[in-house]
Coordinates of C-alpha atoms and ligand atoms in Angstrom, one line a residue:
X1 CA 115.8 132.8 77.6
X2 CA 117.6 129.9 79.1
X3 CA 119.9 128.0 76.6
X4 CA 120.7 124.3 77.0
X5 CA 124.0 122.9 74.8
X6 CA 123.9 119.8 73.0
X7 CA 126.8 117.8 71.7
X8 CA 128.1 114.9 70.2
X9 CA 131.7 114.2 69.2
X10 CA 133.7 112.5 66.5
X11 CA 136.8 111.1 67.5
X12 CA 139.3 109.6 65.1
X13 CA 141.7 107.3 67.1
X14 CA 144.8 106.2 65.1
X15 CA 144.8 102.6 65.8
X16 CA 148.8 101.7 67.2
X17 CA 149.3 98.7 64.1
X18 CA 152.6 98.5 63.0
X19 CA 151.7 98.8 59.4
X20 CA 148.9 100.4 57.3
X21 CA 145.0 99.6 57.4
X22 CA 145.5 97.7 53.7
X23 CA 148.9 97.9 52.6
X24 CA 151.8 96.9 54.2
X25 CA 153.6 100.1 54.9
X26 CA 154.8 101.6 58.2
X27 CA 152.8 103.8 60.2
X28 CA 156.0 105.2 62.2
X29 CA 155.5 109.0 62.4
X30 CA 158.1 111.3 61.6
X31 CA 159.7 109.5 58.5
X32 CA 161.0 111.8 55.5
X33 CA 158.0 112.6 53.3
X34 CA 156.5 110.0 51.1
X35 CA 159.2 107.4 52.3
X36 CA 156.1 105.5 53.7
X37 CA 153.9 104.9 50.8
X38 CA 153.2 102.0 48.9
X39 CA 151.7 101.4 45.8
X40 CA 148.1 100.8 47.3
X41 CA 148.7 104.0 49.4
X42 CA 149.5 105.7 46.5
X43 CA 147.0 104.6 44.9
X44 CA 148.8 102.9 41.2
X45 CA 146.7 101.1 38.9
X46 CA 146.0 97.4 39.5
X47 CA 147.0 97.2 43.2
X48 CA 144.5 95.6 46.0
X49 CA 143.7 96.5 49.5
X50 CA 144.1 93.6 51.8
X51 CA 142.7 94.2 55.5
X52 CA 144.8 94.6 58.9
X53 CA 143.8 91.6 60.9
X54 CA 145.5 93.5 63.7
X55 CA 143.6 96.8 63.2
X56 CA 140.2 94.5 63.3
X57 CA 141.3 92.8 66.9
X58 CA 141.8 96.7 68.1
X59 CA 138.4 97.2 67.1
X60 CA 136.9 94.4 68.4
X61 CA 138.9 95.2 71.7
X62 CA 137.2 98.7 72.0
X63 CA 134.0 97.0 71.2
X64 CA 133.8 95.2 74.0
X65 CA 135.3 97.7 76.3
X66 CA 132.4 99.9 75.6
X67 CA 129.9 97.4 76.0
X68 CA 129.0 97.4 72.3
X69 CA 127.8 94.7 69.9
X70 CA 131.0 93.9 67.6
X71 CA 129.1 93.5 64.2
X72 CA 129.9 90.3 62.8
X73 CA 129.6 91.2 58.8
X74 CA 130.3 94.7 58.6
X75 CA 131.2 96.1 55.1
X76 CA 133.4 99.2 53.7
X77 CA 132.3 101.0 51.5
X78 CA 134.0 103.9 49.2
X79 CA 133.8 107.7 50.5
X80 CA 133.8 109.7 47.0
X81 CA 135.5 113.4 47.4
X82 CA 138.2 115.1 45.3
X83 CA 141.3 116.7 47.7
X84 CA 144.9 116.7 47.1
X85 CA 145.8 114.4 49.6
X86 CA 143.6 111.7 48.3
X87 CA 144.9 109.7 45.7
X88 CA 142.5 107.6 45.1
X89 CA 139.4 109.7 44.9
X90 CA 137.7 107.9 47.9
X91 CA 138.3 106.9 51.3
X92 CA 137.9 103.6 52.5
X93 CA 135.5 103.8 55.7
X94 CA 132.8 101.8 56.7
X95 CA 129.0 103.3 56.2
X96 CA 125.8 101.7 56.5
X97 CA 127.1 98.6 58.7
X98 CA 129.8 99.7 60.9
X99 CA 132.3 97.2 62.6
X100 CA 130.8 98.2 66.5
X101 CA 127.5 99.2 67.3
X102 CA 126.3 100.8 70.2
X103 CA 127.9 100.8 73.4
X104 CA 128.4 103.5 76.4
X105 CA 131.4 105.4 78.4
X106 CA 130.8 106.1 82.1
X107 CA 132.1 110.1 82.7
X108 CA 132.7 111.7 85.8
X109 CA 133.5 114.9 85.6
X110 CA 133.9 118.5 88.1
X111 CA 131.5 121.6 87.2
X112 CA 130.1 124.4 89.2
X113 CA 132.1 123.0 92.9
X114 CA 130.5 119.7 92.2
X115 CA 131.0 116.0 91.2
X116 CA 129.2 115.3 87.9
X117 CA 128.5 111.7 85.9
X118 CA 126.8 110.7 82.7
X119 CA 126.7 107.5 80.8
X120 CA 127.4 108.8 77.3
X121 CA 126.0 106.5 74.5
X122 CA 128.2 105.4 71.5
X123 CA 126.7 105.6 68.4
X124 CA 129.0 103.4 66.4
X125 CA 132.9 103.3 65.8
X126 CA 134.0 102.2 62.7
X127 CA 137.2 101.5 60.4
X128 CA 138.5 103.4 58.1
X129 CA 141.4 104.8 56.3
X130 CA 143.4 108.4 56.9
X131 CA 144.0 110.4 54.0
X132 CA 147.3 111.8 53.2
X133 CA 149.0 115.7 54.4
X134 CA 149.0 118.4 52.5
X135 CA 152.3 120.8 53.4
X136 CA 152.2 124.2 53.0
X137 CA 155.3 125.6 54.6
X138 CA 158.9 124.9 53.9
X139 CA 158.6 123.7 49.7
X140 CA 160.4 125.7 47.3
X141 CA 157.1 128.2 47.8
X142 CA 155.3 125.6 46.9
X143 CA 152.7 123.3 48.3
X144 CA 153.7 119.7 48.9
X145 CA 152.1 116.4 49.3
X146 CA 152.9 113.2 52.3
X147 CA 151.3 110.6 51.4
X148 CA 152.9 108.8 54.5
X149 CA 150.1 109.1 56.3
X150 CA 147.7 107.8 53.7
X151 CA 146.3 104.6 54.6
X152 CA 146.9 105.0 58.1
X153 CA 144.2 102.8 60.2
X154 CA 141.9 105.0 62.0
X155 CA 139.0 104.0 64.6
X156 CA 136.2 106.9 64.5
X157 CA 133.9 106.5 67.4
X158 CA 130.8 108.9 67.3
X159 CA 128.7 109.3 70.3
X160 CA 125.4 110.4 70.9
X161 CA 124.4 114.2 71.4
X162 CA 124.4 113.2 75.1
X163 CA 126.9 115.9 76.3
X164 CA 125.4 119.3 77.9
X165 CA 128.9 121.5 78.4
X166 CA 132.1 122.3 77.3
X167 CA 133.3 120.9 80.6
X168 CA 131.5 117.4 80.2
X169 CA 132.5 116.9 76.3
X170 CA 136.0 117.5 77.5
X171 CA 135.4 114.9 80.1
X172 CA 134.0 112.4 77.8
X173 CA 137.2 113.0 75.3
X174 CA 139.4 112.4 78.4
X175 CA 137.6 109.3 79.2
X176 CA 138.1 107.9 75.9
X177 CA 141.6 108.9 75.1
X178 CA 142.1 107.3 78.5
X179 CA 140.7 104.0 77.6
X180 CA 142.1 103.8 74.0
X181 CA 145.5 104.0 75.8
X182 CA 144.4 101.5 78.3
X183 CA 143.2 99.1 75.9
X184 CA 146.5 99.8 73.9
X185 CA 145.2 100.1 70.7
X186 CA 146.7 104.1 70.0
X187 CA 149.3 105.9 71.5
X188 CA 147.0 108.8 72.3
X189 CA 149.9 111.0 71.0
X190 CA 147.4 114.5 70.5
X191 CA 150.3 116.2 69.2
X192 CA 151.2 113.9 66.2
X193 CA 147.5 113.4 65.2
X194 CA 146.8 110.0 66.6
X195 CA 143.3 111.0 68.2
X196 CA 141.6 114.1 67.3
X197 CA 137.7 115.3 67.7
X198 CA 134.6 116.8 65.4
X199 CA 132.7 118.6 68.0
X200 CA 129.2 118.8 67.0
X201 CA 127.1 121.1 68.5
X202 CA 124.1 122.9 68.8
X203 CA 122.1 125.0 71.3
X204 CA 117.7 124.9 71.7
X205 CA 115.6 126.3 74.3
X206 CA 115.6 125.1 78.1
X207 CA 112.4 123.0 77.7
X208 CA 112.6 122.2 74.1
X209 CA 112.7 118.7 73.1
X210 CA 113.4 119.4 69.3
X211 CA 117.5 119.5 68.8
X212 CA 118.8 122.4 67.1
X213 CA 121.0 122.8 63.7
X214 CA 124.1 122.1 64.7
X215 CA 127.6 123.1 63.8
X216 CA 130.5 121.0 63.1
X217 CA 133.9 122.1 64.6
X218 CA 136.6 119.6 62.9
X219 CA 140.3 118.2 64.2
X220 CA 140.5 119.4 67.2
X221 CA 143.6 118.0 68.7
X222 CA 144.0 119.4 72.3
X223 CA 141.9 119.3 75.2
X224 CA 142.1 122.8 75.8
X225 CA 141.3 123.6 72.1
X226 CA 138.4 121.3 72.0
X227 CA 136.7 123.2 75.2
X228 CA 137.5 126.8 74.1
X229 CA 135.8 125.9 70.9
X230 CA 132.8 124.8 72.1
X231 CA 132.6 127.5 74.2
X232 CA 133.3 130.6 71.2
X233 CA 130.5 128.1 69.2
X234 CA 127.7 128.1 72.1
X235 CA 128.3 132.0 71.9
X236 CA 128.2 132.0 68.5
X237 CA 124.9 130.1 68.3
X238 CA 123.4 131.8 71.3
X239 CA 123.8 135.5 70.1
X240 CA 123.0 134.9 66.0
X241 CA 119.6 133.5 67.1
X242 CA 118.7 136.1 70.3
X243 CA 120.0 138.7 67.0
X244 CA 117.0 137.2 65.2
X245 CA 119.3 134.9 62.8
X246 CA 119.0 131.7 61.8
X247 CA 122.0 128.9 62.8
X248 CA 122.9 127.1 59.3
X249 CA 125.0 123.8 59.2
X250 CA 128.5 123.9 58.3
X251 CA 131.7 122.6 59.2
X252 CA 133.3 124.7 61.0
X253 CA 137.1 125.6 62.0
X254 CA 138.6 126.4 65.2
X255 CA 141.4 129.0 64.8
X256 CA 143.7 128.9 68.1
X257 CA 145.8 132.2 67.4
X258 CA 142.5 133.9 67.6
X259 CA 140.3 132.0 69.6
X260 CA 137.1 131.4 67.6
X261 CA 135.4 129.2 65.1
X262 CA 135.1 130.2 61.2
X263 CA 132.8 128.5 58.6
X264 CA 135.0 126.2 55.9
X265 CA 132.3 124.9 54.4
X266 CA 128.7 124.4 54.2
X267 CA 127.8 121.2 55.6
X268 CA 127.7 118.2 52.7
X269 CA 124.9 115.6 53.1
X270 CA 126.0 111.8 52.6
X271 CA 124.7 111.9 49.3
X272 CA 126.9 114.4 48.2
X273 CA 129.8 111.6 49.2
X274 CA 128.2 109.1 46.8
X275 CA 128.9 106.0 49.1
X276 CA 128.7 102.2 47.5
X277 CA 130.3 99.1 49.2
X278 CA 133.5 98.5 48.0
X279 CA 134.2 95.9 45.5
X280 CA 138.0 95.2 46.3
X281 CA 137.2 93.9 49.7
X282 CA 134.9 91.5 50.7
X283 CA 132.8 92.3 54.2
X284 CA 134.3 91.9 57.6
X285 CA 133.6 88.7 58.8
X286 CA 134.1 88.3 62.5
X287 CA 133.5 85.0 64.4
X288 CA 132.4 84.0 67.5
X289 CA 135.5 82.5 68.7
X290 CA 137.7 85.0 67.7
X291 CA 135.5 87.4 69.5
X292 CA 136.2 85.2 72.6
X293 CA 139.7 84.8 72.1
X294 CA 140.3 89.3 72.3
X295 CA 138.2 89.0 75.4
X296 CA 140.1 86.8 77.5
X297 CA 142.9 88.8 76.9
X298 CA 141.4 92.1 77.9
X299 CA 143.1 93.4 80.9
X300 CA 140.9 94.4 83.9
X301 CA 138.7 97.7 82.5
X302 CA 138.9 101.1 84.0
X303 CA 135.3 101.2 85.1
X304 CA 135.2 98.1 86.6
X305 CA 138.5 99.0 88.4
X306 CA 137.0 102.3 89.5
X307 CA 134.0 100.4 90.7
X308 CA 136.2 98.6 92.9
X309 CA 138.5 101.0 94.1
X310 CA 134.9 103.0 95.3
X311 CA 134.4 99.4 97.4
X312 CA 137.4 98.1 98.1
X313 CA 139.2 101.5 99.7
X314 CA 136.2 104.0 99.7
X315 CA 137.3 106.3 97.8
X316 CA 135.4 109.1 96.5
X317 CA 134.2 108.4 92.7
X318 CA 136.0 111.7 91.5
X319 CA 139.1 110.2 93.1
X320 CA 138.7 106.7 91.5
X321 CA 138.3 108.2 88.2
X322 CA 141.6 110.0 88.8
X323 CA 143.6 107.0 90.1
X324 CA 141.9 104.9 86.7
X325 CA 142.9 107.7 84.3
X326 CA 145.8 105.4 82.9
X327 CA 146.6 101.7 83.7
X328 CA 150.1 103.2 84.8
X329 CA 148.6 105.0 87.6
X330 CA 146.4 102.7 89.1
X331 CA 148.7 100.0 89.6
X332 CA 151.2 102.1 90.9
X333 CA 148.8 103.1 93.8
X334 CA 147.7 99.5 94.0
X335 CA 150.7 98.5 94.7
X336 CA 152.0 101.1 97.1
X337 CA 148.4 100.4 98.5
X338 CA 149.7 96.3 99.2
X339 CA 153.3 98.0 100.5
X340 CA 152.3 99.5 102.9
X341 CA 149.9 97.6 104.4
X342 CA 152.9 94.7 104.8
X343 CA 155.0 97.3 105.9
X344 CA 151.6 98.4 108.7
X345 CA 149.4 96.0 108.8
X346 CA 146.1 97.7 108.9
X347 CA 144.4 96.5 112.3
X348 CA 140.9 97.2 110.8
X349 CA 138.7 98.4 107.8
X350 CA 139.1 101.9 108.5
X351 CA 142.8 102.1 108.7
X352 CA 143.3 100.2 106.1
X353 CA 140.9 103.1 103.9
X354 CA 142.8 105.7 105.7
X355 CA 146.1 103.9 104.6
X356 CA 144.5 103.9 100.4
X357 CA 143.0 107.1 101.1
X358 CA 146.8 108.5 102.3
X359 CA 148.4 107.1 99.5
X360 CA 145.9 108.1 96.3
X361 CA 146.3 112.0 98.2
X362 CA 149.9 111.4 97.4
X363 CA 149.4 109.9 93.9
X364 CA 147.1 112.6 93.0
X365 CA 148.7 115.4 94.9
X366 CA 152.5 115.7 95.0
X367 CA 153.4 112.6 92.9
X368 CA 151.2 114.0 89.9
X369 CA 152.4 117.8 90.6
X370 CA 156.1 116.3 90.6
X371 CA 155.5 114.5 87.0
X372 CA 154.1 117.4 85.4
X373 CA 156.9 119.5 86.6
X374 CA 159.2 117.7 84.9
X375 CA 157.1 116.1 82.0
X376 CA 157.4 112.6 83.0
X377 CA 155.0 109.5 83.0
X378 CA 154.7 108.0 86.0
X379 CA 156.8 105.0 84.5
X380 CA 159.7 107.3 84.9
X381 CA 158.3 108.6 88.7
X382 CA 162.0 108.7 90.6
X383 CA 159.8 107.6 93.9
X384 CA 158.4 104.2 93.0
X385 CA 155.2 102.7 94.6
X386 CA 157.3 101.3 97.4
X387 CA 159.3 104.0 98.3
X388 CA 155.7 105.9 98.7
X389 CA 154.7 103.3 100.7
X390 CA 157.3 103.7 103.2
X391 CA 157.5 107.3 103.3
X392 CA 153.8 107.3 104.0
X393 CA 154.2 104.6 106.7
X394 CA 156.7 106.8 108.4
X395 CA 153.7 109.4 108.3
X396 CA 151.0 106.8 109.4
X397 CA 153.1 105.2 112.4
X398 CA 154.2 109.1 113.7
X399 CA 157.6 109.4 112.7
X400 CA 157.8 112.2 111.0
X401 CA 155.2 115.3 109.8
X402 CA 153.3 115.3 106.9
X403 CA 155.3 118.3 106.0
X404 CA 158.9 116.9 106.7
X405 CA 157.3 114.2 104.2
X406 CA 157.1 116.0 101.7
X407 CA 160.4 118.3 102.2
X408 CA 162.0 114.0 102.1
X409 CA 159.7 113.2 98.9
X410 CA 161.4 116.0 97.2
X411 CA 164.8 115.2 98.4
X412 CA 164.2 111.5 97.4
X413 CA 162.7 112.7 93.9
X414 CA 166.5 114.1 93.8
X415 CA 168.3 110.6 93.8
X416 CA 166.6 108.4 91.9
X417 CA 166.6 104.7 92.4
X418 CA 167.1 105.1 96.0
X419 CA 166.4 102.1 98.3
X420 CA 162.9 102.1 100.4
X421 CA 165.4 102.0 103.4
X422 CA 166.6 105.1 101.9
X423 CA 163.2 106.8 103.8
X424 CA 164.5 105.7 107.1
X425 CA 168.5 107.0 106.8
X426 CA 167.8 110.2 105.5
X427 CA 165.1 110.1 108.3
X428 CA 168.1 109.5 111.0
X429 CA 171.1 111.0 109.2
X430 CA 169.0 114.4 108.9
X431 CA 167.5 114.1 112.5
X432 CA 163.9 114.4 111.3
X433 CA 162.1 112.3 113.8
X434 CA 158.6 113.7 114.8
X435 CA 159.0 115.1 118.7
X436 CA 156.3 113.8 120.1
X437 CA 157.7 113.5 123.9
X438 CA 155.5 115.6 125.8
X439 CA 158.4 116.9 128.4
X440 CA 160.8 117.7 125.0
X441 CA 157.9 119.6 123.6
X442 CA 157.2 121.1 126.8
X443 CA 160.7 122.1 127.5
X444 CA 160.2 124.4 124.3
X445 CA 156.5 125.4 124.6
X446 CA 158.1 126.9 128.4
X447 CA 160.6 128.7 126.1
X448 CA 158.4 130.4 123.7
X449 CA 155.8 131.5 126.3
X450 CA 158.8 132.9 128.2
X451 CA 159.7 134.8 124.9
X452 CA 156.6 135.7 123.3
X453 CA 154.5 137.2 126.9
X454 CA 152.4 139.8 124.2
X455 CA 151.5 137.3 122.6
X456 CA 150.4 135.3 126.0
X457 CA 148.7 138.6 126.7
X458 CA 146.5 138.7 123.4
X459 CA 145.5 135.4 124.0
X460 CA 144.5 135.8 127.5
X461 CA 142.9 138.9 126.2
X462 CA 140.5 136.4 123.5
X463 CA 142.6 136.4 120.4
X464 CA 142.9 133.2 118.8
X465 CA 145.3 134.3 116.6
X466 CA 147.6 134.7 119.1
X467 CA 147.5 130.8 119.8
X468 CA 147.8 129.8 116.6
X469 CA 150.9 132.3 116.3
X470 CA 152.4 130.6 119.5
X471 CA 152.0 126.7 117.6
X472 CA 153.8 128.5 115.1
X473 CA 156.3 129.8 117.0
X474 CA 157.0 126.2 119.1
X475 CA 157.1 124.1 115.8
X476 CA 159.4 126.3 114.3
X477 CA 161.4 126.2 117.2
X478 CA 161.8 122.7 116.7
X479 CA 162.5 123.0 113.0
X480 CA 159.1 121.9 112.1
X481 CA 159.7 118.5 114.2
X482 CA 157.3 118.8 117.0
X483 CA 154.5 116.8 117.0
X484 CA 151.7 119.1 115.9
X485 CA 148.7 118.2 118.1
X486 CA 151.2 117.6 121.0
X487 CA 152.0 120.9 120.7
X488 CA 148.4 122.2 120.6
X489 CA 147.8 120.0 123.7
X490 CA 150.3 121.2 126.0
X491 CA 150.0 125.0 125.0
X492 CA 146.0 125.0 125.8
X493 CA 147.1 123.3 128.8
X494 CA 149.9 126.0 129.9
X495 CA 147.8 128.4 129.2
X496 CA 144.3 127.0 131.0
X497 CA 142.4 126.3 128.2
Ligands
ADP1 P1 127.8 113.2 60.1 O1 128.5 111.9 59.9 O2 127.2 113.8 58.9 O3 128.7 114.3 60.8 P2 125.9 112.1 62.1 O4 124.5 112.1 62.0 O5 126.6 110.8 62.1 O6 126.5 113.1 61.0 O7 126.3 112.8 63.5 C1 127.5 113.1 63.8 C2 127.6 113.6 65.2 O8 126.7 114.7 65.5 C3 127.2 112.6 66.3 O9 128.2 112.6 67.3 C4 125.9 113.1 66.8 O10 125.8 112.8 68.2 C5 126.0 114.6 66.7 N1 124.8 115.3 66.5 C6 123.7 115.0 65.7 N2 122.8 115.9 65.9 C7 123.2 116.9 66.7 C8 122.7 118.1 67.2 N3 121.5 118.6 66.9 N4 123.5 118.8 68.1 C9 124.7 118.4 68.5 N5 125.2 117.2 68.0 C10 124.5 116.5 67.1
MG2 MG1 130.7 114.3 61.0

């Protein structure tokens, strides 16, 4: 039997206000515990909540982002459940008329050796509160509550069961963390909490149109974790029902130290939440204007900037999506992109896509290898866009290798803040010039032949190798300086072909 996965994810976003979704406490993380609850957090008799017009604008922003239909009278409503981080009771969240409706993420994702996309669907994202921590460790052998988090605005955005893999749900969740940053409405801090995933999922016959019962794998808070999870879960599902069992809902949790999912509790039904509007606040109202007002000061979108980066440079859609990942990033290459072509001025359409395609090689490749090594953003990058630019010219216009490049990029990664000129002194004070004068080169293609006659013989005798070892040989004589297809050139010619 051929399976086929289905899932949908929750995500909770931690929207980046400065101070709580109804109270006016501070949301910075990391404060001493309970230092950062107020009375409505706490919950005290006789205290309001009053909304974050702040944390409504964030929404709104997403909204739009996603295509979605911002909801102009949405209501909260009150979550009923008894746990010892909830003071209350309830949680505040929105119900049966969320804040956005609808809406759709373009993902492109690798699986198999090849380029994958899907529009995923959005549900609905809506507003609500976080509870509070419980602690367990560290408290007089006791356990402890934070309220500091209580309150805390959150933005849950539930999509569709559109997802088919591990792989692409991973690629959706990178998509949208991606954009939330973008749109700068959370920190996308995984570590500190501020946007963790509900996996949903569920498994049915290739063929079948009829979902299956699926299980839901809560708080996931690392890519990695959120992919190994659905992966034990298909498993899970897959060999209970070939074993003849049945799948049941539940909530399930994903336990890293041992890599697999355990039931925490059987899955409760809305009803079981006992959900009523909320009489302390009045619904959401949300005019046209003001509507208006957060979309003119959206900045450009990563899709559409995708979109144009496929037309405007030809680049690959798996490479667009790259270079859009974070705001950051794309205008670092666009502006590298615009210094170097002043610095070369492309003299038509294709060099100036070989110029962008050069340069987002070097964004992806050694400038992103580079930042993870050392754990920076590319805020921090010691090579900035320009300095790129001109190393790559140097490439572009035959200066220098593509290999003494990147022995300069890392000696320029060394001294940060270094002048774009700095590419062309360390280019002269090092004597790194590309050789490309045929009678230099030829002077040391004679020498190696002179000094190398077995492997001339080989050759001679049909090895390719042999050649290839000669190149090596000639550009290693000229400390990796020698023009590469010069070289290749004048050895086929010294040696007739
Ligand atoms: P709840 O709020 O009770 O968790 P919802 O009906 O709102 O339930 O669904 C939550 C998530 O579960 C959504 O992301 C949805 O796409 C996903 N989902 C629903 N049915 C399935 C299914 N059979 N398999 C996988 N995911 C599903
Ligand atoms: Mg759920």
């Amino acid at each position: 039997m051929q399976w086929e996965v289905v899932i949908g994810l929750e995500t909770h976003t931690q929207l980046a206000t400065r101070s709580k979704i109804f109270s006016g406490a501070s949301t910075a993380f990391g404060a001493a515990p309970n230092t950062q609850a107020s009375p409505v957090d706490l919950a005290l008799p006789g205290v309001l909540p009053v909304m974050n017009r702040q944390a409504v604008e964030f929404a709104i922003r997403l909204g739009l982002a996603v295509g979605a239909q911002v909801v102009r009278r949405s209501v909260f409503a009150r979550k009923n459940y008894f746990y010892p981080d909830l003071p209350k009771g309830y949680q505040i969240s929105q119900y049966e008329i969320p804040v956005v409706a609808g809406g759709s993420l373009d993902v492109v994702w690798e699986e198999g050796g090849e380029t994958r996309s899907r529009t995923v669907r959005l549900t609905r994202a809506h507003l609500e509160e976080d509870a509070g921590k419980s602690l367990h460790e560290d408290f007089h052998g006791m356990s402890g509550i934070d309220l500091n988090r209580a309150g805390t605005p959150l933005l849950e955005i539930v999509s569709e069961p559109d997802m088919r893999s591990a792989r692409e749900a991973v690629a959706y969740a990178r998509a949208l963390h991606d954009l939330v940053m973008w749109l700068g409405i959370c920190d996308g801090n995984m570590q500190e909490g501020s946007f963790r995933c509900d996996a949903n999922v569920s498994v049915r016959p290739v063929g079948q149109e009829a979902y299956g019962t699926r299980c839901e794998i809560k708080n996931l808070n690392s890519f990695r974790f959120l992919e190994r999870a659905i992966d034990f879960e298909v498993r899970r599902q897959i060999e209970l029902i070939q074993d003849g069992g049945r799948v049941v809902q539940e909530t399930r949790l994903y336990d890293s130290d041992r890599d697999e999912t355990r039931s925490m509790r059987s899955k409760e039904d809305a009803q079981d939440y006992r959900y009523f509007p909320d009489p302390d606040l009045p619904a959401l109202a949300i005019d046209e204007a003001w509507i208006e007002t957060v979309r003119g000061g959206l900045p450009e979108l990563p899709t559409a900037m995708r979109q144009r980066f496929e037309g405007e440079y030809s680049l690959s859609p798996y490479d667009s999506q790259m270079l859009t990942s974070s705001r950051q990033q794309a205008d670092y290459f666009e502006q590298s992109v615009r210094a170097l072509a002043a610095l070369l001025p492309p003299a038509d359409e294709a060099a100036r896509q070989t110029q962008a395609k050069s340069l987002a090689n070097w964004v992806m490749a050694d400038l992103a290898a580079a930042l993870n090594r050392d754990g920076l953003s590319i805020g921090q990058a010691p090579v900035g866009a320009t300095l790129l630019a001109r190393l790559v010219a140097r490439i572009l216009d035959g200066t220098v290798s593509g290999k003494i490049a990147r022995d300069l990029f890392a000696a320029l990664w060394l001294t940060p803040g270094a002048p774009d000129e700095a590419v062309d002194r360390e280019i002269d004070a090092r004597g790194l010039r590309q050789i490309s004068d045929s009678s230099a080169i030829g002077t040391l293609v004679d020498e190696v032949l002179a000094a190398n006659p077995r492997s001339v013989d080989e050759f001679r005798a049909g090895k390719e190798k042999a050649f290839n070892a000669l190149v090596g040989q000639v550009m290693k004589a000229s400390r990796g300086k020698a023009n590469p297809q010069a070289v290749n050139d004048l050895l086929r010619s010294r040696l007739g072909g």
